Amino acid sequence: MASEISYDLIVIGAGPGGYVAAIRAAQLGMKVACVEKDRALGGTCLNVGCIPSKALLESSELYAQAKDKLKDHGVQLSGLALDLKKCMERKDQVVAQLTGGVASLFKKNKIDHVLGQAQLNADRSVTVRQSKEETTLRAKHVILATGSRPIEIPGVAVDGKSVVDSTGALALSQVPKKLIVIGGGYIGLELGSVYLRWGSQVTVLEALDRIVPAMDLEVGKAFQRVLQKQGMQFQLSTKVKGAAVKKDGTVDVTVEDASGKAATLNADVVLVAVGRRPNTEGLGLDKAGVKVDERGRIAVDEKFRTSLPGVYAIGDVIAGPMLAHKAMEEGVAVAENLAGQAGHVNYDAIPSVVYTWPEVASVGLTEEQLKEKGVEYKAFKFPFLAVGKAIAMGEKEGWVKLLADKKTDRLLGAHILGARASDLIAELVLAIEFKASAEDVARTCHAHPTLSEGVKEAALGLGSGTIHA
Ligand code: NAD
């Protein structure tokens, strides 16, 4: 039986964009429903993305430390063994704790989780289908936050066993002897690192002549060298033509190099990680009159308004980096705008992090982007090799690279390759948000001994000169 219920706001999708928008809107006094087809809240990030992959990255890094690094600290180990089942169970517990946390936050903020598949109608009502039940919800405003899903390659069928996407790679029951990763981006390098640490022979096939294409080129090249030193193999400028699962369960992957030369590689498992596409199908966008852009993303203006009045879109379904924290910022901005406040997102100050070891973290512009824009800039790199804490930790790999305007000294970009880069980038995000100069960072007192002294020294290097190198 169809029923009608009215809200101030309906959010479709309970990923980081959607659930954060719902919570902020409820905090601002709105009556909110969040339609989510899965029982577990949190979307891709919490269920099959950021969180489970970070749990496995942590477990595998600890294993790698026990295997390779602890002896340098005088810790002798014998009988080291991997209990993969335990790692996977721990990952599932981490996911359950966090998705349960979102459910508690919904309860606390009196947000209704409406279970089912949502479809938007031209009158802005939302039809929710669950099994044979159909409900129609009405609201003053609707936010579309349906996220994205992995792109598939023609000729490479994901079967969830021998050929997996990121979801499958988070739940393998065995460590493959040979793992082929198609795509040298965030997912490929993070999940490739997990299995490399656990003993897989990992080969990354990348269509372009570089890994992580959006990254500062110098950082990207150094990052690749670091991963190669750890044993990860790369075949760049390599196009995948197809994959066939053989009788023995292994997979033959046919590739073509830049000169058109074909070859066949074999692996126990193939991970397809060539990007993600927005989830717009089945939402009724066409019929409702919500326009999409040339790349299938929902078109929005600077206030996240779609072409249908009262309907907004955020996160992976719109343009911009497909990052959970970008979606969260957008969710807050829309909720605040709906409450009459001045919500906005500063896209110049969105950090990006690859959670390998060492990590890579960036904010702002790359050297290539500065050159393309014709900006006169200065650059400085300070190595962790000259940072006391890094030496004490035995984490001397990498550097902090800062880019600033040549005339005004304003910080324009920061790129860190090194231990705990994900934490170190935060002060540089703040600096860029506050339009700080390199001198502002250089004159800020940084605790000694910390890795953050590498940031201060890099900033000093752009001005009056470094102390420790
Ligand atoms: P990606 O866009 O980061 O990388 C995909 C890579 O695959 C690119 O280097 C691309 O050139 C390559 N590629 C594309 N087609 C190919 C082909 N046919 N053969 C070989 N290589 C090919 O995509 P991803 O790693 O799948 O991640 C998807 C999204 O998820 C990203 O947009 C990323 O923002 C997000 N993500 C972020 C994090 C993080 O923030 N740490 C982690 C995981 C995923």
Coordinates of C-alpha atoms and ligand atoms in Angstrom, one line a residue:
M1 CA 0.0 0.0 0.0
A2 CA 1.4 3.4 -0.9
S3 CA 1.6 5.9 1.9
E4 CA 2.7 9.5 2.0
I5 CA 4.9 11.1 4.7
S6 CA 6.2 14.6 4.7
Y7 CA 9.7 15.8 5.7
D8 CA 11.8 19.0 5.4
L9 CA 14.6 17.1 3.8
I10 CA 15.0 13.7 2.1
V11 CA 18.5 12.6 1.5
I12 CA 19.0 9.7 -0.9
G13 CA 22.1 7.7 0.0
A14 CA 23.7 7.2 3.4
G15 CA 27.4 7.4 2.4
P16 CA 29.7 10.1 3.9
G17 CA 28.0 12.8 1.8
G18 CA 24.4 11.8 2.6
Y19 CA 24.7 10.8 6.2
V20 CA 26.7 14.0 7.1
A21 CA 24.1 16.2 5.3
A22 CA 21.3 14.4 7.1
I23 CA 22.9 14.9 10.5
R24 CA 23.8 18.6 10.0
A25 CA 20.3 19.3 8.6
A26 CA 18.7 17.6 11.7
Q27 CA 21.0 19.6 14.0
L28 CA 19.7 22.7 12.2
G29 CA 16.1 21.9 13.1
M30 CA 14.9 20.0 10.0
K31 CA 12.8 16.9 10.0
V32 CA 15.0 14.5 7.9
A33 CA 14.6 11.1 6.2
C34 CA 17.6 9.3 4.7
V35 CA 16.6 6.7 2.1
E36 CA 19.3 3.9 1.9
K37 CA 18.9 0.6 0.1
D38 CA 21.3 -1.2 2.4
R39 CA 20.6 -2.0 6.1
A40 CA 24.1 -0.9 7.0
L41 CA 24.6 2.9 6.8
G42 CA 27.8 4.5 5.7
G43 CA 27.8 3.7 2.0
T44 CA 30.9 2.6 0.1
C45 CA 33.3 4.4 2.4
L46 CA 32.3 2.6 5.6
N47 CA 31.2 -0.7 4.2
V48 CA 33.5 -1.5 1.2
G49 CA 35.9 1.4 0.8
C50 CA 38.0 3.7 3.0
I51 CA 37.3 2.0 6.3
P52 CA 37.8 -1.7 5.5
S53 CA 40.8 -0.9 3.3
K54 CA 42.4 1.1 6.1
A55 CA 41.8 -1.7 8.5
L56 CA 43.6 -4.1 6.2
L57 CA 46.3 -1.6 5.5
E58 CA 46.9 -1.3 9.2
S59 CA 47.0 -5.1 9.7
S60 CA 49.2 -5.7 6.8
E61 CA 51.6 -2.9 7.8
L62 CA 52.0 -4.3 11.3
Y63 CA 52.7 -7.7 9.7
A64 CA 55.3 -6.1 7.4
Q65 CA 56.9 -4.3 10.4
A66 CA 57.1 -7.6 12.4
K67 CA 58.6 -9.3 9.4
D68 CA 61.1 -6.6 8.2
K69 CA 61.5 -3.7 10.6
L70 CA 61.2 -4.9 14.2
K71 CA 64.7 -6.6 14.1
D72 CA 66.2 -3.1 13.6
H73 CA 64.6 -2.2 17.0
G74 CA 66.1 -5.3 18.7
V75 CA 62.9 -7.3 18.6
Q76 CA 63.6 -10.9 17.7
L77 CA 60.6 -12.9 16.4
S78 CA 60.2 -16.5 15.4
G79 CA 57.3 -18.4 14.1
L80 CA 55.7 -15.3 12.4
A81 CA 52.5 -16.3 10.6
L82 CA 49.6 -14.6 9.0
D83 CA 46.1 -15.4 10.2
L84 CA 44.2 -13.9 7.2
K85 CA 40.8 -15.0 8.6
K86 CA 41.5 -13.0 11.8
C87 CA 42.5 -9.9 9.8
M88 CA 39.3 -10.1 7.8
E89 CA 37.2 -10.6 11.0
R90 CA 38.8 -7.6 12.6
K91 CA 38.1 -5.6 9.5
D92 CA 34.5 -6.7 9.6
Q93 CA 34.3 -5.7 13.3
V94 CA 35.7 -2.2 12.5
V95 CA 33.1 -1.8 9.8
A96 CA 30.3 -3.0 12.0
Q97 CA 31.4 -0.6 14.8
L98 CA 31.4 2.4 12.4
T99 CA 28.2 1.6 10.5
G100 CA 26.5 1.0 13.9
G101 CA 27.9 4.4 15.0
V102 CA 26.1 6.1 12.1
A103 CA 22.9 4.3 13.0
S104 CA 23.2 5.7 16.6
L105 CA 23.9 9.2 15.3
F106 CA 20.7 8.9 13.2
K107 CA 18.7 7.9 16.3
K108 CA 20.2 10.7 18.4
N109 CA 19.3 13.2 15.7
K110 CA 15.9 11.7 15.1
I111 CA 16.6 11.0 11.4
D112 CA 14.4 8.3 9.8
H113 CA 16.4 5.6 7.9
V114 CA 14.0 4.6 5.2
L115 CA 15.1 1.2 3.9
G116 CA 14.7 0.8 0.1
Q117 CA 15.5 1.9 -3.4
A118 CA 14.6 5.5 -4.0
Q119 CA 13.3 7.0 -7.2
L120 CA 12.8 10.8 -7.7
N121 CA 9.6 12.1 -9.3
A122 CA 9.1 15.3 -11.3
D123 CA 7.0 16.8 -8.4
R124 CA 10.0 16.2 -6.1
S125 CA 8.3 13.4 -4.3
V126 CA 10.4 10.3 -3.7
T127 CA 9.1 6.7 -4.3
V128 CA 10.8 4.1 -2.1
R129 CA 10.6 0.4 -3.0
Q130 CA 11.5 -2.3 -0.6
S131 CA 10.5 -5.9 -1.6
K132 CA 6.9 -5.4 -2.7
E133 CA 6.2 -2.4 -0.5
E134 CA 6.1 1.1 -2.1
T135 CA 6.1 4.3 -0.1
T136 CA 6.0 7.9 -1.3
L137 CA 7.8 10.5 0.7
R138 CA 7.5 14.2 0.3
A139 CA 9.9 17.0 1.4
K140 CA 10.7 20.6 0.7
H141 CA 14.1 19.6 -0.3
V142 CA 15.9 16.5 -1.7
I143 CA 19.6 15.8 -1.7
L144 CA 20.9 13.2 -4.1
A145 CA 24.0 11.5 -2.6
T146 CA 24.0 8.1 -4.3
G147 CA 27.8 7.8 -4.7
S148 CA 29.7 5.8 -7.3
R149 CA 30.6 2.2 -8.2
P150 CA 33.7 0.6 -9.9
I151 CA 34.1 1.0 -13.6
E152 CA 34.4 -2.3 -15.5
I153 CA 36.7 -2.9 -18.5
P154 CA 35.2 -4.5 -21.6
G155 CA 36.5 -8.0 -21.9
V156 CA 37.4 -8.3 -18.2
A157 CA 34.4 -9.8 -16.4
V158 CA 34.5 -9.3 -12.6
D159 CA 33.4 -12.7 -11.1
G160 CA 34.2 -11.8 -7.5
K161 CA 36.6 -14.7 -7.2
S162 CA 39.5 -14.7 -9.7
V163 CA 38.7 -11.3 -11.1
V164 CA 37.7 -8.9 -8.4
D165 CA 36.9 -5.2 -7.9
S166 CA 37.8 -3.3 -4.8
T167 CA 34.9 -4.9 -2.9
G168 CA 36.1 -8.4 -3.8
A169 CA 39.7 -7.6 -2.9
L170 CA 38.7 -6.7 0.6
A171 CA 37.4 -10.2 1.2
L172 CA 39.8 -12.7 -0.4
S173 CA 40.0 -15.9 1.5
Q174 CA 43.6 -16.6 0.5
V175 CA 46.6 -14.5 -0.2
P176 CA 47.1 -14.9 -4.0
K177 CA 50.6 -16.0 -5.0
K178 CA 50.4 -13.7 -8.0
L179 CA 48.2 -10.6 -8.1
I180 CA 47.7 -8.4 -11.1
V181 CA 46.3 -5.0 -10.4
I182 CA 44.8 -3.2 -13.4
G183 CA 45.1 0.6 -12.7
G184 CA 47.8 2.4 -10.8
G185 CA 45.5 4.7 -8.9
Y186 CA 44.5 5.0 -5.3
I187 CA 42.7 1.7 -5.0
G188 CA 45.3 -0.3 -7.0
L189 CA 48.2 1.0 -5.0
E190 CA 46.6 0.7 -1.5
L191 CA 45.1 -2.8 -2.0
G192 CA 48.2 -3.9 -4.0
S193 CA 50.3 -2.8 -1.0
V194 CA 48.1 -4.9 1.4
Y195 CA 48.7 -8.1 -0.6
L196 CA 52.4 -7.3 -1.3
R197 CA 53.0 -7.1 2.4
W198 CA 51.3 -10.4 2.9
G199 CA 53.6 -12.0 0.3
S200 CA 51.8 -11.7 -3.1
Q201 CA 53.9 -11.0 -6.1
V202 CA 52.1 -7.8 -7.3
T203 CA 52.2 -6.4 -10.8
V204 CA 50.4 -3.1 -11.6
L205 CA 49.3 -2.5 -15.1
E206 CA 48.7 1.1 -15.9
A207 CA 47.4 2.5 -19.2
L208 CA 49.2 5.9 -18.8
D209 CA 53.0 6.4 -18.6
R210 CA 52.8 7.3 -14.8
I211 CA 51.0 6.2 -11.7
V212 CA 48.3 8.3 -9.9
P213 CA 47.9 10.7 -12.8
A214 CA 46.5 13.6 -10.7
M215 CA 49.5 13.6 -8.4
D216 CA 52.5 16.1 -8.7
L217 CA 54.7 14.3 -11.3
E218 CA 57.9 14.5 -9.2
V219 CA 56.1 13.0 -6.2
G220 CA 54.5 10.3 -8.4
K221 CA 57.8 9.2 -9.8
A222 CA 59.5 9.1 -6.3
F223 CA 56.4 7.2 -5.0
Q224 CA 56.7 4.6 -7.7
R225 CA 60.4 4.1 -6.9
V226 CA 59.6 3.6 -3.2
L227 CA 56.9 1.0 -4.1
Q228 CA 59.3 -0.7 -6.5
K229 CA 61.9 -1.0 -3.8
Q230 CA 59.3 -2.8 -1.7
G231 CA 58.8 -5.3 -4.6
M232 CA 55.8 -4.0 -6.4
Q233 CA 56.2 -4.3 -10.2
F234 CA 54.9 -1.8 -12.7
Q235 CA 54.1 -2.0 -16.4
L236 CA 53.2 1.5 -17.5
S237 CA 51.7 2.5 -20.9
T238 CA 50.1 -0.9 -20.9
K239 CA 46.5 -1.4 -22.1
V240 CA 44.5 -4.4 -20.9
K241 CA 42.7 -6.1 -23.8
G242 CA 41.0 -8.9 -22.0
A243 CA 41.1 -11.5 -19.2
A244 CA 40.1 -15.1 -19.3
V245 CA 39.8 -17.4 -16.3
K246 CA 41.4 -20.8 -17.0
K247 CA 40.3 -24.2 -15.9
D248 CA 42.9 -24.1 -13.0
G249 CA 41.2 -20.9 -11.7
T250 CA 44.2 -18.6 -12.7
V251 CA 43.6 -15.7 -15.0
D252 CA 45.3 -14.9 -18.3
V253 CA 45.4 -11.2 -18.9
T254 CA 46.1 -10.0 -22.4
V255 CA 47.9 -6.7 -22.7
E256 CA 49.3 -4.4 -25.3
D257 CA 52.2 -2.0 -24.8
A258 CA 52.7 1.5 -26.3
S259 CA 54.1 0.1 -29.5
G260 CA 51.1 -2.2 -30.0
K261 CA 53.0 -5.4 -29.0
A262 CA 50.7 -7.9 -27.3
A263 CA 51.6 -10.2 -24.4
T264 CA 49.8 -12.5 -22.0
L265 CA 50.3 -12.4 -18.2
N266 CA 49.0 -14.9 -15.7
A267 CA 47.9 -14.4 -12.1
D268 CA 45.9 -16.1 -9.4
V269 CA 43.8 -13.0 -8.9
V270 CA 43.2 -9.9 -10.9
L271 CA 42.0 -6.7 -9.3
V272 CA 40.3 -4.2 -11.5
A273 CA 40.8 -0.7 -10.2
V274 CA 40.4 1.7 -13.1
G275 CA 38.2 4.4 -11.5
R276 CA 34.6 4.8 -10.5
R277 CA 31.4 6.0 -12.2
P278 CA 28.5 7.9 -10.6
N279 CA 25.4 6.0 -9.5
T280 CA 22.7 7.7 -11.4
E281 CA 20.8 4.8 -13.0
G282 CA 17.4 3.9 -11.6
L283 CA 17.0 7.2 -9.8
G284 CA 14.5 8.5 -12.3
L285 CA 16.6 11.5 -13.2
D286 CA 15.5 11.6 -16.8
K287 CA 11.8 11.5 -16.1
A288 CA 12.1 13.9 -13.1
G289 CA 14.0 16.4 -15.3
V290 CA 17.4 16.4 -13.5
K291 CA 20.2 17.1 -16.0
V292 CA 23.5 15.2 -16.1
D293 CA 26.7 16.5 -17.7
E294 CA 28.7 14.9 -20.6
R295 CA 30.3 12.5 -18.2
G296 CA 27.1 11.2 -16.7
R297 CA 27.5 13.2 -13.4
I298 CA 24.6 15.2 -12.1
A299 CA 25.0 18.8 -13.1
V300 CA 24.9 21.3 -10.2
D301 CA 25.6 25.0 -9.7
E302 CA 27.8 26.5 -7.0
K303 CA 25.1 25.9 -4.4
F304 CA 24.7 22.3 -5.4
R305 CA 21.3 23.0 -7.0
T306 CA 20.3 20.6 -9.8
S307 CA 18.1 21.6 -12.8
L308 CA 15.0 20.5 -10.7
P309 CA 14.1 23.2 -8.1
G310 CA 14.5 22.0 -4.6
V311 CA 16.7 19.1 -5.6
Y312 CA 20.5 19.1 -4.8
A313 CA 23.3 16.7 -5.4
I314 CA 26.6 16.1 -3.6
G315 CA 29.6 13.7 -3.5
D316 CA 30.7 11.2 -6.2
V317 CA 27.5 11.8 -8.3
I318 CA 28.7 15.4 -9.1
A319 CA 32.0 16.7 -10.5
G320 CA 35.2 16.8 -8.5
P321 CA 37.5 14.3 -6.7
M322 CA 35.7 11.2 -5.6
L323 CA 36.7 11.6 -1.9
A324 CA 34.7 11.0 1.2
H325 CA 35.8 14.2 2.9
K326 CA 34.9 16.2 -0.2
A327 CA 31.4 14.7 -0.1
M328 CA 31.1 15.4 3.7
E329 CA 32.0 19.1 3.2
E330 CA 29.4 19.4 0.4
G331 CA 26.8 17.7 2.6
V332 CA 27.4 20.3 5.4
A333 CA 27.3 23.2 2.9
V334 CA 24.0 22.1 1.4
A335 CA 22.4 21.6 4.9
E336 CA 23.6 25.0 6.0
N337 CA 22.4 26.7 2.9
L338 CA 19.0 25.1 3.3
A339 CA 18.9 26.6 6.9
G340 CA 19.6 30.0 5.5
Q341 CA 23.3 30.0 6.3
A342 CA 26.3 30.6 4.0
G343 CA 27.6 27.0 3.5
H344 CA 30.4 26.7 0.9
V345 CA 33.3 24.4 0.0
N346 CA 36.8 25.6 -0.8
Y347 CA 37.9 23.2 -3.5
D348 CA 41.4 24.7 -3.4
A349 CA 41.9 23.2 0.1
I350 CA 40.8 19.6 -0.3
P351 CA 43.6 17.2 0.7
S352 CA 44.1 13.8 -0.9
V353 CA 46.0 10.9 0.6
V354 CA 47.2 7.6 -0.5
Y355 CA 47.4 5.3 2.6
T356 CA 50.3 3.2 1.5
W357 CA 53.6 3.1 3.6
P358 CA 55.1 5.6 3.3
E359 CA 52.0 7.7 2.7
V360 CA 51.5 10.4 0.1
A361 CA 49.4 13.4 0.9
S362 CA 48.8 16.6 -1.1
V363 CA 46.8 19.8 -1.1
G364 CA 46.6 22.6 -3.6
L365 CA 48.3 22.8 -7.0
T366 CA 50.9 20.6 -8.5
E367 CA 54.0 22.0 -10.3
E368 CA 52.4 20.9 -13.6
Q369 CA 49.2 22.8 -12.8
L370 CA 51.2 25.9 -11.8
K371 CA 53.2 25.8 -15.1
E372 CA 50.0 25.3 -17.1
K373 CA 48.4 28.3 -15.4
G374 CA 51.6 30.4 -16.0
V375 CA 52.0 31.1 -12.3
E376 CA 55.6 32.2 -11.3
Y377 CA 56.3 29.9 -8.3
K378 CA 59.1 28.7 -6.1
A379 CA 59.6 25.1 -4.9
F380 CA 61.4 23.5 -2.0
K381 CA 61.8 20.0 -0.9
F382 CA 63.0 19.1 2.6
P383 CA 64.0 15.4 3.1
F384 CA 62.9 13.4 6.2
L385 CA 66.4 12.1 6.2
A386 CA 67.3 15.4 8.0
V387 CA 64.4 15.3 10.5
G388 CA 65.4 13.9 13.9
K389 CA 62.2 12.2 14.7
A390 CA 62.2 10.4 11.3
I391 CA 65.7 9.1 12.0
A392 CA 64.6 7.9 15.5
M393 CA 61.6 6.2 13.9
G394 CA 63.7 4.7 11.1
E395 CA 61.4 6.4 8.6
K396 CA 63.8 8.4 6.5
E397 CA 62.1 7.9 3.2
G398 CA 60.5 10.9 1.3
W399 CA 60.3 14.6 1.7
V400 CA 58.0 17.6 2.2
K401 CA 57.6 19.6 -1.0
L402 CA 56.1 23.1 -0.9
L403 CA 55.2 25.4 -3.7
A404 CA 54.6 29.1 -3.2
D405 CA 53.9 32.2 -5.3
K406 CA 57.3 33.7 -6.3
K407 CA 56.3 37.3 -5.6
T408 CA 53.7 37.0 -2.7
D409 CA 55.1 33.9 -0.9
R410 CA 51.5 32.6 -0.7
L411 CA 51.4 28.8 -0.3
L412 CA 49.9 27.2 -3.4
G413 CA 50.6 23.5 -3.0
A414 CA 52.0 21.0 -0.6
H415 CA 53.0 17.4 -1.4
I416 CA 54.3 15.0 1.2
L417 CA 55.8 11.6 0.6
G418 CA 56.7 10.0 3.9
A419 CA 55.6 8.5 7.2
R420 CA 52.3 9.9 8.6
A421 CA 51.9 12.2 5.6
S422 CA 48.1 11.9 6.1
D423 CA 48.4 13.6 9.5
L424 CA 51.1 16.1 8.4
I425 CA 49.1 17.5 5.6
A426 CA 46.4 18.9 7.9
E427 CA 48.4 22.0 8.9
L428 CA 49.1 22.7 5.2
V429 CA 45.4 22.4 4.4
L430 CA 44.8 24.9 7.2
A431 CA 47.5 27.2 5.8
I432 CA 46.1 27.1 2.3
E433 CA 42.5 27.7 3.7
F434 CA 43.8 30.7 5.6
K435 CA 45.8 31.9 2.6
A436 CA 49.0 31.7 4.6
S437 CA 52.4 32.5 3.2
A438 CA 55.3 30.1 3.4
E439 CA 56.8 32.5 6.0
D440 CA 53.7 32.1 8.2
V441 CA 54.4 28.3 8.3
A442 CA 58.1 28.8 8.8
R443 CA 57.6 31.2 11.7
T444 CA 55.2 28.9 13.5
C445 CA 56.8 26.9 16.3
H446 CA 56.7 23.2 15.7
A447 CA 57.3 20.7 18.5
H448 CA 60.6 19.0 18.6
P449 CA 61.1 16.2 17.9
T450 CA 58.2 15.6 15.4
L451 CA 57.9 14.8 11.8
S452 CA 56.1 18.1 11.4
E453 CA 59.5 19.8 11.6
G454 CA 59.9 18.7 8.0
V455 CA 57.0 20.9 7.1
K456 CA 58.6 23.9 8.9
E457 CA 62.0 23.3 7.3
A458 CA 60.4 23.1 3.9
A459 CA 58.7 26.4 4.5
L460 CA 62.0 27.9 5.8
G461 CA 63.6 26.6 2.6
L462 CA 61.3 28.8 0.5
G463 CA 62.4 31.9 2.4
S464 CA 65.3 32.6 4.8
G465 CA 66.8 29.1 4.6
T466 CA 66.7 25.8 6.4
I467 CA 68.4 25.1 9.7
H468 CA 69.0 21.3 9.4
A469 CA 70.1 20.8 5.8
Ligands
NAD1 P1 41.9 6.2 -9.9 O1 41.2 7.2 -10.8 O2 42.6 6.7 -8.7 O3 43.0 5.4 -10.7 C1 42.6 4.6 -11.8 C2 43.9 4.4 -12.6 O4 43.6 3.4 -13.6 C3 44.4 5.6 -13.4 O5 45.8 5.7 -13.1 C4 44.1 5.3 -14.8 O6 45.0 5.9 -15.7 C5 44.2 3.8 -14.8 N1 43.4 3.1 -15.9 C6 42.2 3.4 -16.4 N2 41.8 2.6 -17.3 C7 42.7 1.6 -17.4 C8 42.9 0.4 -18.2 N3 42.0 0.0 -19.0 N4 44.0 -0.3 -18.0 C9 45.0 0.1 -17.1 N5 44.9 1.2 -16.4 C10 43.8 2.0 -16.5 O7 40.7 5.1 -9.6 P2 40.7 4.0 -8.4 O8 42.0 3.7 -7.9 O9 39.8 2.9 -9.0 O10 39.8 4.7 -7.3 C11 38.5 5.2 -7.6 C12 38.2 6.4 -6.8 O11 38.1 6.1 -5.5 C13 39.2 7.5 -7.0 O12 38.6 8.6 -7.7 C14 39.7 7.9 -5.7 O13 39.5 9.3 -5.5 C15 38.8 7.1 -4.7 N6 39.6 6.5 -3.7 C16 40.3 7.3 -2.8 C17 41.1 6.7 -1.9 C18 41.8 7.6 -0.9 O14 41.4 8.8 -0.8 N7 42.9 7.2 -0.3 C19 41.3 5.4 -1.8 C20 40.6 4.6 -2.7 C21 39.8 5.2 -3.6

